Tab-separated table of C-alpha atoms in Angstrom:
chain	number	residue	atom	x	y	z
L	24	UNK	CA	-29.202	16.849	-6.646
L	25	UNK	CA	-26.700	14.869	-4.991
L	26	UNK	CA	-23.936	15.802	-2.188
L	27	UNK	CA	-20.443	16.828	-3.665
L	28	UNK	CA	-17.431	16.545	-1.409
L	29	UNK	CA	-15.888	20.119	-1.440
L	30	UNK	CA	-13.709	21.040	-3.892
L	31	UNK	CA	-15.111	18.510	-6.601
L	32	UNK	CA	-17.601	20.015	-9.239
L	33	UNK	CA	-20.079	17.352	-10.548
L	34	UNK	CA	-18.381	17.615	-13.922
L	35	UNK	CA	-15.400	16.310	-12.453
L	36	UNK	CA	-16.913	13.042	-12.360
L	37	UNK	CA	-16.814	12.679	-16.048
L	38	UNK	CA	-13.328	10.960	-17.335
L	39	UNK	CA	-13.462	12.982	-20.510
L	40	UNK	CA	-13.299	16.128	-17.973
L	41	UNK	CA	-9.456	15.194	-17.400
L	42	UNK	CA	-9.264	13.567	-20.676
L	43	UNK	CA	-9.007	16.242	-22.440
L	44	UNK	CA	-6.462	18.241	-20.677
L	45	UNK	CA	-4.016	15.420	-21.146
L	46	UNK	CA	-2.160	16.450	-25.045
L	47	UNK	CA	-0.526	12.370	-25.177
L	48	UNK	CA	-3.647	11.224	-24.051
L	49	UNK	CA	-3.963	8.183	-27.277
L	50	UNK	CA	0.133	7.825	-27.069
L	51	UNK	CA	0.834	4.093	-26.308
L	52	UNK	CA	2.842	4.304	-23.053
L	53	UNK	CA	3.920	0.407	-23.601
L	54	UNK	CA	3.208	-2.716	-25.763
L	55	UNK	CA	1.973	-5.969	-24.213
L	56	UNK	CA	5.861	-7.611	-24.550
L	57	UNK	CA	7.129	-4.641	-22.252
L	58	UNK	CA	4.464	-5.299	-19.664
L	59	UNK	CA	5.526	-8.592	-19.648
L	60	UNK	CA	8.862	-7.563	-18.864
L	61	UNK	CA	8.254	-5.209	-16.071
L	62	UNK	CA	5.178	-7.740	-14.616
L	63	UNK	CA	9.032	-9.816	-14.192
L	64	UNK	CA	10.832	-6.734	-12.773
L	65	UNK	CA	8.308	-6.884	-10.095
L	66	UNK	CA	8.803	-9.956	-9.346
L	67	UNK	CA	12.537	-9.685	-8.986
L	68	UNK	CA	11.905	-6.727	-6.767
L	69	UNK	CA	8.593	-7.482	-5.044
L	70	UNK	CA	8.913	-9.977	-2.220
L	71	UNK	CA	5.139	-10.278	-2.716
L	72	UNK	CA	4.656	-10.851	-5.764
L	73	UNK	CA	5.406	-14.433	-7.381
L	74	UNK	CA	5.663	-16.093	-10.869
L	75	UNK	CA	3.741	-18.823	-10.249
L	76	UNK	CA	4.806	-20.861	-12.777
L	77	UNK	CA	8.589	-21.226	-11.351
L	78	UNK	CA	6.877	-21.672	-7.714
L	79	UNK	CA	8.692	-24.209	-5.991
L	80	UNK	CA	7.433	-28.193	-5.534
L	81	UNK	CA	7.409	-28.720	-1.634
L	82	UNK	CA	7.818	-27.014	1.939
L	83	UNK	CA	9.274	-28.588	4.811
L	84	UNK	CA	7.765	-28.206	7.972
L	85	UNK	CA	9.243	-25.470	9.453
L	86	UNK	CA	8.738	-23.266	6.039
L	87	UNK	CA	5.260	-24.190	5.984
L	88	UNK	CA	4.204	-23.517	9.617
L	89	UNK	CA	6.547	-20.095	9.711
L	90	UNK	CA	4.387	-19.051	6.401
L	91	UNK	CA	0.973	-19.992	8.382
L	92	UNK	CA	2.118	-18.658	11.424
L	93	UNK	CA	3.287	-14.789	9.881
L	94	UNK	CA	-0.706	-14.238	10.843
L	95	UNK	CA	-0.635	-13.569	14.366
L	96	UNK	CA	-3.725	-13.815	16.556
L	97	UNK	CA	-4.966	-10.694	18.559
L	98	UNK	CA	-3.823	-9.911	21.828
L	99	UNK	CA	-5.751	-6.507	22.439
L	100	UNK	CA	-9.128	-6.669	23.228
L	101	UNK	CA	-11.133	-7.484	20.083
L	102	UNK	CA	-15.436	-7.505	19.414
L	103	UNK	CA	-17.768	-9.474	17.157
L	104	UNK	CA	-20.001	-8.063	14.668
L	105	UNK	CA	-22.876	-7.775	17.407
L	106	UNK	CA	-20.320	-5.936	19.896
L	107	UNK	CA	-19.636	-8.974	22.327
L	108	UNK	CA	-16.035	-9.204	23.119
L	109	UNK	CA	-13.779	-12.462	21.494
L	110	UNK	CA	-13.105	-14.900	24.407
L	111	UNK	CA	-9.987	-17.118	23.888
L	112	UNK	CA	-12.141	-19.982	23.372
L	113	UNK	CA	-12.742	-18.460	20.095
L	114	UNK	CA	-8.569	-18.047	19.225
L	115	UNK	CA	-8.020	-21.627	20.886
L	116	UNK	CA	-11.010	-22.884	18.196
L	117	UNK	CA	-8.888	-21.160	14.965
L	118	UNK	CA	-5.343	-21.918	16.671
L	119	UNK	CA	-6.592	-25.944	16.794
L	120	UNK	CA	-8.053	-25.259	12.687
L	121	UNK	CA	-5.074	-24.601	11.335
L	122	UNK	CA	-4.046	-28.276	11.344
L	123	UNK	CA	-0.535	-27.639	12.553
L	124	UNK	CA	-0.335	-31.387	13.681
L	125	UNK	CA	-0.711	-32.778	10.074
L	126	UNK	CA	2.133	-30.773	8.658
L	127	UNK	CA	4.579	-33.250	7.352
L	128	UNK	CA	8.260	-33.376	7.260
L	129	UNK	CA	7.849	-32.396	3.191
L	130	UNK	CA	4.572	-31.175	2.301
L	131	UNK	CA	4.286	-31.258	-1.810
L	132	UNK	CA	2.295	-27.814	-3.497
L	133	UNK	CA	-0.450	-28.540	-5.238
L	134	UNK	CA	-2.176	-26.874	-8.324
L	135	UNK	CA	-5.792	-25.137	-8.695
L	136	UNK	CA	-7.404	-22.492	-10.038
L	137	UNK	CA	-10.268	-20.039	-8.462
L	138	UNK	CA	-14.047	-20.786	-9.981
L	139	UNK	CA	-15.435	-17.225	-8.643
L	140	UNK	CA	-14.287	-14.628	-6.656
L	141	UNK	CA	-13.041	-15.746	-2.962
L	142	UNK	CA	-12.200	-14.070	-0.408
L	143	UNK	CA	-8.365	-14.600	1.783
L	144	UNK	CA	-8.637	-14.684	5.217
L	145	UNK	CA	-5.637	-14.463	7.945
L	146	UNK	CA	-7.758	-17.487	9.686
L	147	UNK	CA	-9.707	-20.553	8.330
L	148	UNK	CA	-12.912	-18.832	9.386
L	149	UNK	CA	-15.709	-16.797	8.141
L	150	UNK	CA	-16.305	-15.035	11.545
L	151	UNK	CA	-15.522	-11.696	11.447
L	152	UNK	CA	-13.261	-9.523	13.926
L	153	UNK	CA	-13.182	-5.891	14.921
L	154	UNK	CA	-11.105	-3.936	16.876
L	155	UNK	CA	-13.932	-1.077	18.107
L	156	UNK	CA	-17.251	-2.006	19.440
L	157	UNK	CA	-19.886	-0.754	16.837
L	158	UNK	CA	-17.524	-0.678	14.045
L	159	UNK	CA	-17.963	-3.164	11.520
L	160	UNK	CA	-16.255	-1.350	8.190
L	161	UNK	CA	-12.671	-2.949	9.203
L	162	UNK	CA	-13.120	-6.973	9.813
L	163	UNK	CA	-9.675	-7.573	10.923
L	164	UNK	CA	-9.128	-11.297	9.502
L	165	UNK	CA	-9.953	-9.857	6.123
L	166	UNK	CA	-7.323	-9.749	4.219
L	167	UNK	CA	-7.992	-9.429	0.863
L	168	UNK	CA	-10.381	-11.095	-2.192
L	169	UNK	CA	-8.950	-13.645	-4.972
L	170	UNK	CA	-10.665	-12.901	-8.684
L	171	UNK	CA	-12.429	-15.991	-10.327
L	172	UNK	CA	-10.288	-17.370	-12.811
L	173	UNK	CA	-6.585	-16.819	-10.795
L	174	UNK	CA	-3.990	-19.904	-10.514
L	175	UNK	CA	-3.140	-20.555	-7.112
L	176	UNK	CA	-0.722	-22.381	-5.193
L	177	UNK	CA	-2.672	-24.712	-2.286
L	178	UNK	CA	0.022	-25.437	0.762
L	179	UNK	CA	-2.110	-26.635	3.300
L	180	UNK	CA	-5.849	-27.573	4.789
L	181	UNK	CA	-7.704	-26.746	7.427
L	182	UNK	CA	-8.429	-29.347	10.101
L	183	UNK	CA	-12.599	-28.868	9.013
L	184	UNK	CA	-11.656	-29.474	5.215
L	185	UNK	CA	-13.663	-26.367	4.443
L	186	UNK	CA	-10.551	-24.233	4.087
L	187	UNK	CA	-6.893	-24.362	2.138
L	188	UNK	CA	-3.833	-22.147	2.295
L	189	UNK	CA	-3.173	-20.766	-0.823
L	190	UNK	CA	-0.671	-18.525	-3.119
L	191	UNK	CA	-1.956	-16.176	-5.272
L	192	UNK	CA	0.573	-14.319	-7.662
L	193	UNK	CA	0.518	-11.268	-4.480
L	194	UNK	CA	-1.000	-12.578	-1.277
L	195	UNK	CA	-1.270	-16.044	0.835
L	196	UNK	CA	-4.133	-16.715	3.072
L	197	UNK	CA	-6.798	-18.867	3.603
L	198	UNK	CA	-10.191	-19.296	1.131
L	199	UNK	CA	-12.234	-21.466	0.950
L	200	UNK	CA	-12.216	-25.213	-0.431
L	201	UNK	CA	-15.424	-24.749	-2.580
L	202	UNK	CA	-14.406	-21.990	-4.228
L	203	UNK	CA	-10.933	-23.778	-5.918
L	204	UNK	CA	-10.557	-26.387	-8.126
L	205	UNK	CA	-7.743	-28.231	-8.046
L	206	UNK	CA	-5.580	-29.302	-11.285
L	207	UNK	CA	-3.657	-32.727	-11.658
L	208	UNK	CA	-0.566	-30.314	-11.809
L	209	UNK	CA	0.970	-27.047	-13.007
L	210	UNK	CA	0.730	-27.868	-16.803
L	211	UNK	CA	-3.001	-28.250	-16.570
L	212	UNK	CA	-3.692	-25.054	-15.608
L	213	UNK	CA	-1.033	-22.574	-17.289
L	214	UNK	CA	-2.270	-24.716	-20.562
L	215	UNK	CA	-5.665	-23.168	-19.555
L	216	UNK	CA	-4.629	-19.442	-18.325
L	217	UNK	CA	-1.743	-19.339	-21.229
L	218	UNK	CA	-3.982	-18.542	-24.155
L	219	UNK	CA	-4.124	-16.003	-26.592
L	220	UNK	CA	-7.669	-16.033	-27.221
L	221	UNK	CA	-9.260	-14.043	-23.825
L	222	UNK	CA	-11.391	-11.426	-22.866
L	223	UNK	CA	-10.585	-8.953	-19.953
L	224	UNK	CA	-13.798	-7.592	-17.922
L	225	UNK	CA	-13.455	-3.624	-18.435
L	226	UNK	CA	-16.560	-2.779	-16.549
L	227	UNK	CA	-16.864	-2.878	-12.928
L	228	UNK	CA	-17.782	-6.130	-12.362
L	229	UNK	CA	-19.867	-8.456	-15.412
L	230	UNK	CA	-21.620	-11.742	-15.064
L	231	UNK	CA	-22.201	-14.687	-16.995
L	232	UNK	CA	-24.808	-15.166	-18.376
L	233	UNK	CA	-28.186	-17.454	-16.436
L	234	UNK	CA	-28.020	-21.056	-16.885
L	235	UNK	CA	-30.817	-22.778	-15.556
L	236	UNK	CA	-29.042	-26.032	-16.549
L	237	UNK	CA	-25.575	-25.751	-14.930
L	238	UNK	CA	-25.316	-23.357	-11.452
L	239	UNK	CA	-21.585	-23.361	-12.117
L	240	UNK	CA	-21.506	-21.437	-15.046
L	241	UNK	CA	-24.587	-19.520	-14.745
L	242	UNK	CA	-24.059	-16.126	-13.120
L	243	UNK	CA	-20.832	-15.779	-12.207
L	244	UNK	CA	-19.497	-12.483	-10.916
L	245	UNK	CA	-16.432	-10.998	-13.145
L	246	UNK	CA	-14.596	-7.847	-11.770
L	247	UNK	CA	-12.554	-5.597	-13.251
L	248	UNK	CA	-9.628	-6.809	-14.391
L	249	UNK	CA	-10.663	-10.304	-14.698
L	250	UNK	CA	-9.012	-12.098	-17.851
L	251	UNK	CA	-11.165	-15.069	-19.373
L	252	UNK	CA	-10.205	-17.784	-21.745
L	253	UNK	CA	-12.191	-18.101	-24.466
L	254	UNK	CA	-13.648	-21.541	-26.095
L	255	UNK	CA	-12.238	-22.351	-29.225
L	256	UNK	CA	-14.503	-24.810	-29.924
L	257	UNK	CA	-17.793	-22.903	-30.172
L	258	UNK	CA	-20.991	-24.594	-29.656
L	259	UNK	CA	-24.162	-23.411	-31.136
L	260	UNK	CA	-25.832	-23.522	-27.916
L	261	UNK	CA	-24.841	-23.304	-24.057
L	262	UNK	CA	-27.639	-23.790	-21.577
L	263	UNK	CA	-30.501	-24.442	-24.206
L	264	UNK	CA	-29.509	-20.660	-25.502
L	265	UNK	CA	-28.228	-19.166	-28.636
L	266	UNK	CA	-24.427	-18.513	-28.663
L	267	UNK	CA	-24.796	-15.951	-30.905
L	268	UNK	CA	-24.425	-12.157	-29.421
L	269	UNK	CA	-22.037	-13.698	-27.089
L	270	UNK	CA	-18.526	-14.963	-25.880
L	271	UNK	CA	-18.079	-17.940	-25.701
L	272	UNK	CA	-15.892	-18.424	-22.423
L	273	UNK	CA	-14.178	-21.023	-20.637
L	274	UNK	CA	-14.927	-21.191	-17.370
L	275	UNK	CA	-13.001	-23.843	-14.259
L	276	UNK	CA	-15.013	-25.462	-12.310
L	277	UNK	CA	-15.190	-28.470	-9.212
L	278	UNK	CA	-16.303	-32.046	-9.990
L	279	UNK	CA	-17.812	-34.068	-7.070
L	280	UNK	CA	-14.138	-34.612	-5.877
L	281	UNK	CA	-13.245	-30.844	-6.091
L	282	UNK	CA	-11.003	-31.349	-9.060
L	283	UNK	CA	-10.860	-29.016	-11.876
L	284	UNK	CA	-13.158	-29.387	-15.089
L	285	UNK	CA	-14.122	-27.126	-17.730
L	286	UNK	CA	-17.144	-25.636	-18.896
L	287	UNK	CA	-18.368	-23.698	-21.534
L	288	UNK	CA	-20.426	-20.511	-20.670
L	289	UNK	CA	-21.894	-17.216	-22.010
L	290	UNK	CA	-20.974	-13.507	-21.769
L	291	UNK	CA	-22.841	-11.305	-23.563
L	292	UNK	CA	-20.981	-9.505	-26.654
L	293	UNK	CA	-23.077	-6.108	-25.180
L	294	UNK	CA	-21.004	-6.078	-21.386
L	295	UNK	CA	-18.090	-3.237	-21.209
L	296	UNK	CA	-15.220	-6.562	-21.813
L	297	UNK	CA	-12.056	-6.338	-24.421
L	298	UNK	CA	-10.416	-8.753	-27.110
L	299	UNK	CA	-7.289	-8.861	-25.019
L	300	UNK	CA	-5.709	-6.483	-22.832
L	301	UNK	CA	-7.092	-2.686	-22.707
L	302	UNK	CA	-4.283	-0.564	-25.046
L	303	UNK	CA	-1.852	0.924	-21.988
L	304	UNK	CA	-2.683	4.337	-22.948
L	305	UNK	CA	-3.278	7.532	-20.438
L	306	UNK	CA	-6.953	8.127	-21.834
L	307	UNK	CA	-7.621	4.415	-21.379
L	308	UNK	CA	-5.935	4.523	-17.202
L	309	UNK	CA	-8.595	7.569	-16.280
L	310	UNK	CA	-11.735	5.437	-18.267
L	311	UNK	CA	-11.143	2.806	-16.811
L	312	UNK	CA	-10.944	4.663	-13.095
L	313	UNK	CA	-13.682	6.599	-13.550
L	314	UNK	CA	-16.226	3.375	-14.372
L	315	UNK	CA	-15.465	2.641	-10.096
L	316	UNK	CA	-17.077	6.538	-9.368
L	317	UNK	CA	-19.519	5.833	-6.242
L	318	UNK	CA	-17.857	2.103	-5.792
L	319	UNK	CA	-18.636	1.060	-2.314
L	320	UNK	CA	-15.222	0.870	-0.123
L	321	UNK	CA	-14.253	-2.372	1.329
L	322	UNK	CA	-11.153	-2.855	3.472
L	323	UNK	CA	-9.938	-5.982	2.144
L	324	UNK	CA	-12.306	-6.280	-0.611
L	325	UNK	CA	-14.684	-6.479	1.619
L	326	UNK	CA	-18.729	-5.468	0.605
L	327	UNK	CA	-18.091	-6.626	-2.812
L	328	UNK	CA	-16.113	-3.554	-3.009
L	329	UNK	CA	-12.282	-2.475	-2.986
L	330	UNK	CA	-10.123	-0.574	-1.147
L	331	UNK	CA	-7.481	2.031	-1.854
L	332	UNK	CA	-4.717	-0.502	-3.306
L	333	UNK	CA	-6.698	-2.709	-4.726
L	334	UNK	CA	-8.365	-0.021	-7.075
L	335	UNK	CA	-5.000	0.379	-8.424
L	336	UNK	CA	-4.903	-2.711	-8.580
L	337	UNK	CA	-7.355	-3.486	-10.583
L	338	UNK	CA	-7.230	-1.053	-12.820
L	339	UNK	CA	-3.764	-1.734	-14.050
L	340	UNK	CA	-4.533	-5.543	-14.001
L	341	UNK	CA	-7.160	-4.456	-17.747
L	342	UNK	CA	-3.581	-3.924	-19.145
L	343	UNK	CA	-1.926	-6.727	-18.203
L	344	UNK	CA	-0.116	-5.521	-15.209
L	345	UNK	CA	0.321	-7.950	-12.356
L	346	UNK	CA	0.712	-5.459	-9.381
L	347	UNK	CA	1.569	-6.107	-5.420
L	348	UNK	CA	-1.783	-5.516	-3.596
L	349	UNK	CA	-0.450	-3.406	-0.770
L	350	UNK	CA	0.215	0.106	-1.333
L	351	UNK	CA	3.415	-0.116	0.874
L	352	UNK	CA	4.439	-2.903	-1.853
L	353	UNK	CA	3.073	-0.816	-4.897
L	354	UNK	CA	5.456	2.209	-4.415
L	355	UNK	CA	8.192	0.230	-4.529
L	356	UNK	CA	7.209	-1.004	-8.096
L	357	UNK	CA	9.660	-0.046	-10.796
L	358	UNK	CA	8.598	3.001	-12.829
L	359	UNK	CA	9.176	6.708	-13.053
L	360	UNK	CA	9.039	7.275	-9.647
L	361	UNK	CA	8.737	10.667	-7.839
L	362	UNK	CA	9.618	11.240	-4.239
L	363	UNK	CA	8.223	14.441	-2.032
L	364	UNK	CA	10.233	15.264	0.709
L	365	UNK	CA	9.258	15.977	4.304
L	366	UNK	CA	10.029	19.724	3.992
L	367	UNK	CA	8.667	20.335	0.705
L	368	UNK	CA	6.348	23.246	0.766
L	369	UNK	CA	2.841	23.166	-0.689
L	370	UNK	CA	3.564	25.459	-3.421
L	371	UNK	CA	6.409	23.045	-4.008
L	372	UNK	CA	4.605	20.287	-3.917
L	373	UNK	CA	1.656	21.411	-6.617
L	374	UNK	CA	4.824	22.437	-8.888
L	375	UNK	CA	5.850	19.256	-9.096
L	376	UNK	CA	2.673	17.859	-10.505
L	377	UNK	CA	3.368	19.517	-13.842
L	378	UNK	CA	5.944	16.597	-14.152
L	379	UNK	CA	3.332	13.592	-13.290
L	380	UNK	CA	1.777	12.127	-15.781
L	381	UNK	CA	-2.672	11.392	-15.151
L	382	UNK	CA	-2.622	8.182	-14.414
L	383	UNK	CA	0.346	7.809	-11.804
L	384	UNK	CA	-0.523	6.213	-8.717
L	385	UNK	CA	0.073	8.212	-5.837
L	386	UNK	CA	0.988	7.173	-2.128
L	387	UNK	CA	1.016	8.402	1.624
L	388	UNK	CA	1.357	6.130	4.911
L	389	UNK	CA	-1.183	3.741	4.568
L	390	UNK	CA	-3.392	5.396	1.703
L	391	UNK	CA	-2.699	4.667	-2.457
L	392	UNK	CA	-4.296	7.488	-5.082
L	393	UNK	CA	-4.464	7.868	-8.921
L	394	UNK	CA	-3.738	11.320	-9.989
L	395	UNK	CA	-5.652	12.975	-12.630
L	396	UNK	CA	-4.985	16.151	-13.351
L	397	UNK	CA	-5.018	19.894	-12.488
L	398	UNK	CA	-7.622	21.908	-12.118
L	399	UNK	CA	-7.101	25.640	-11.039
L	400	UNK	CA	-3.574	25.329	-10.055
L	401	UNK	CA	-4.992	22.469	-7.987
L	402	UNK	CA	-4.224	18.444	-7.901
L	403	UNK	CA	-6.986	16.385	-8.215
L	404	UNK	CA	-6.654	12.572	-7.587
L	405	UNK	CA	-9.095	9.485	-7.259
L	406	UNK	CA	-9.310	7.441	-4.881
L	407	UNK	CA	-11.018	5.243	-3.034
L	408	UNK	CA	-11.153	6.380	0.533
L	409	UNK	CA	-12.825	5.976	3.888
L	410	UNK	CA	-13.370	10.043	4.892
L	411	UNK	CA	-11.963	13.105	4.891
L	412	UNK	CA	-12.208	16.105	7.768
L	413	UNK	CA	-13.582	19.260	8.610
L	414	UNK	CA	-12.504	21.737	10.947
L	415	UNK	CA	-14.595	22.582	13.714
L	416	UNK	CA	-13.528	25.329	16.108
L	417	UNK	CA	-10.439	23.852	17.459
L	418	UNK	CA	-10.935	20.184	16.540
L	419	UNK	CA	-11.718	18.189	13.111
L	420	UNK	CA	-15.317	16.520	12.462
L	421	UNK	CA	-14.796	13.283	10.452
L	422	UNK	CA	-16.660	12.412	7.516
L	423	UNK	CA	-17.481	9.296	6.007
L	424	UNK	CA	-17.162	8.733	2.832
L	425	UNK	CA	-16.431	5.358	1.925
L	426	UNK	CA	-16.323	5.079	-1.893
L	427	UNK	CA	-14.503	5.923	-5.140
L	428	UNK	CA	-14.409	9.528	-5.578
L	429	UNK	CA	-13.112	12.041	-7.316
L	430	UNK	CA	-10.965	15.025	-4.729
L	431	UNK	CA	-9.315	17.914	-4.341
L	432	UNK	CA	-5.814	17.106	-2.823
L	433	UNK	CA	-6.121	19.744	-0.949
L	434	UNK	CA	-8.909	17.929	1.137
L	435	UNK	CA	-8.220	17.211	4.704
L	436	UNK	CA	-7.263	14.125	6.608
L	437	UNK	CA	-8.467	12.767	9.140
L	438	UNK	CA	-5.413	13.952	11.024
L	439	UNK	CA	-5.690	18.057	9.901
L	440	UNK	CA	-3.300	17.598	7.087
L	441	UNK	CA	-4.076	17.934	3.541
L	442	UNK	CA	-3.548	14.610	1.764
L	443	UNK	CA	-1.735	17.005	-0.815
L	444	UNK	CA	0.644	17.346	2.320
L	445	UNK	CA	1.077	13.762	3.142
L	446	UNK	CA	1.785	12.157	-0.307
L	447	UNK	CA	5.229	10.375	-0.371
L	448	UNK	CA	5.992	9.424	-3.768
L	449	UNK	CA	4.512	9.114	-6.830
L	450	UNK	CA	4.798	6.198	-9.837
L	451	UNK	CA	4.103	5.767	-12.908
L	452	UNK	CA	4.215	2.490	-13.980
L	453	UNK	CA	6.377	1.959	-17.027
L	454	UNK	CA	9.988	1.471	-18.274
């Protein structure tokens, strides 16, 4: 037996559950060409998000610093991982880090390309912050990962030289130097990333397969969402090891100098991967959330896990979607878009589900969902989500969840209201 949040039935955890209530559940919502088109339409609307290939060549100074300096360091009281309190020494450390002094009048982009998953911080550091003693769920200079395998823009390094800060396609930060490669320029790496022969990583997360010859190709992590080149040039070996029963894949990686090379490695033909971009049907949204049941939450990616948004995230990104990563950012997408309205009553608000599709991502302040169907009369969504609350006399008891998990929108939030009550707008993403 296992514990069941209330209002979820252990069947519920089954995508072909909510499957099969869905009567266009094989329709093909859009073809690859249209995504491409509304991944632009983001980008045109979505201060966030960026075509990196039309990313401009050089920053002056005060661009560059004002980018760097939209992280602000704390001024409320704020507590290491083993409860001691940050003493400015610590900020004054970061503050001298960031290398403001070698900013130049024009500071030239420069080119690279992730070898494994990294993580973006708000600070060149790996120290972690929190704002209550004791809790260490919520590291407050987290900001979000980087997948292997994504093109980034480097602006800037660190004053130690053990941290840059990059551009991804939806979020700037700082990662770290050993975990990009950097290309002699743009063409180098959108010859790589621009191919028609790939693999996208379907399951949760995949690796590569061991290579006791060559650490840099031999178990690399692969989440969800992840798109791969493949080799066109296949060798019958990799790694003293049959090719056959596997993908052959392309893989960046670092020379001695940090600058991008590629190598061949091995993905098994047996891993839950796809030819090319998952089919953008409704069937194929609620498989693909339902592989992340019992997923570990991570604010900020943190724990090898995701949070709410980036769940979304990633499970649009197996169909070739290129989404914000905030949900703030996300509901703002283009799509068939839903709004509730303050004074919409509950019945009102379950009536209206009969016009969202399973599969819409749904949003509240500071919380993103994935609706996926009705089950007596009720909403159901999926999400990946910290707690939820239960009333106790006159006061509500939290309860920790922190995972992916199938619930009942009429499940309580932390602050007494139903998170059926709170949702703002729905989207479905689509022309």
């Amino acid at each position: 037996m296992f514990h069941i949040i209330p209002g979820t039935k252990s069947e519920m955890l089954d995508a072909e559950y909510w499957i099969e209530k869905i009567p266009d559940r094989d329709h093909l919502i859009m073809m690859q060409d249209d995504i491409i088109k509304f991944n632009q339409k983001i980008v045109e609307k979505c201060d966030s998000v960026y075509d990196l290939r039309s990313y401009r060549d050089s920053f002056t100074y005060d661009e560059l610093l004002s980018l760097i300096k939209e992280y602000k360091l704390p001024e409320k009281e704020m507590y290491f991982g083993n409860g001691e309190v940050v003493k400015s020494d610590f900020y004054h450390h970061i503050a001298d880090n960031l290398n403001i002094t070698e900013i130049k009048e024009v500071n030239p982009v420069q080119y690279g390309i992730t070898i494994r998953k990294t993580s973006i911080r708000s600070f060149p550091t790996e120290i972690a912050v929190y704002s209550r003693k004791g809790d260490i769920e919520f590291d407050r200079f987290q900001e979000t990962s980087c997948q292997a395998i994504e093109p980034v823009i480097v602006l800037h390094e660190s004053k130690d030289k053990k941290w840059y800060f990059v551009q991804m396609y939806n979020y700037k930060g700082w990662a770290k130097v050993t975990d990009i490669a950097i290309a002699k320029n743009k063409e180098e790496v959108f010859d790589y990333l621009d191919t028609d022969d790939f693999i996208v990583v379907t399951g949760n997360r995949v690796r590569t397969q061991s290579n006791p010859y060559d650490d840099d190709v031999s178990e690399i992590q692969l989440d969800m969402g992840t798109r791969v080149p493949l080799e066109k040039d296949m060798p019958d070996t990799i790694g003293n090891q049959s090719t056959y029963g596997n993908y052959v894949v392309k893989l960046p990686s670092r020379d001695d100098k940090g600058n991008l090379v590629f190598k061949d490695g091995l993905i098994s033909m047996k891993e839950d991967v796809h030819q090319g971009y998952v089919p953008y049907t409704r069937a194929n949204i609620l498989n693909q959330a339902f592989k992340l049941i019992g997923d570990r939450y991570g604010w900020g990616d943190s724990f090898n896990g995701r949070d709410c948004s980036s769940l979304i995230m990633h499970i649009y990104k197996t169909f070739g979607f290129r989404l914000p990563r905030n949900a703030d950012e996300q509901e703002r997408c283009p799509g068939i878009v839903h709004q509730f309205s303050d004074d919409l009553s509950l019945i009102d608000r379950i009536e209206a589900f009969k016009g969202i599709k399973p599969g819409a991502a749904l949003y509240m302040p500071g919380h993103a969902m994935m609706f996926v169907g009705i089950d007596g009369g009720v909403p159901y969504i999926i999400h990946d989500f910290t707690g939820y609350a239960e009333r106790n006399g006159d006061k509500y008891d939290f309860i920790p969840v922190n995972e992916v998990m199938v619930t009942s929108s009429l499940l309580i939030t932390a602050d007494g209201k139903m998170f059926l009550e709170r949702i703002i707008k729905s989207v479905q993403f689509g022309m």
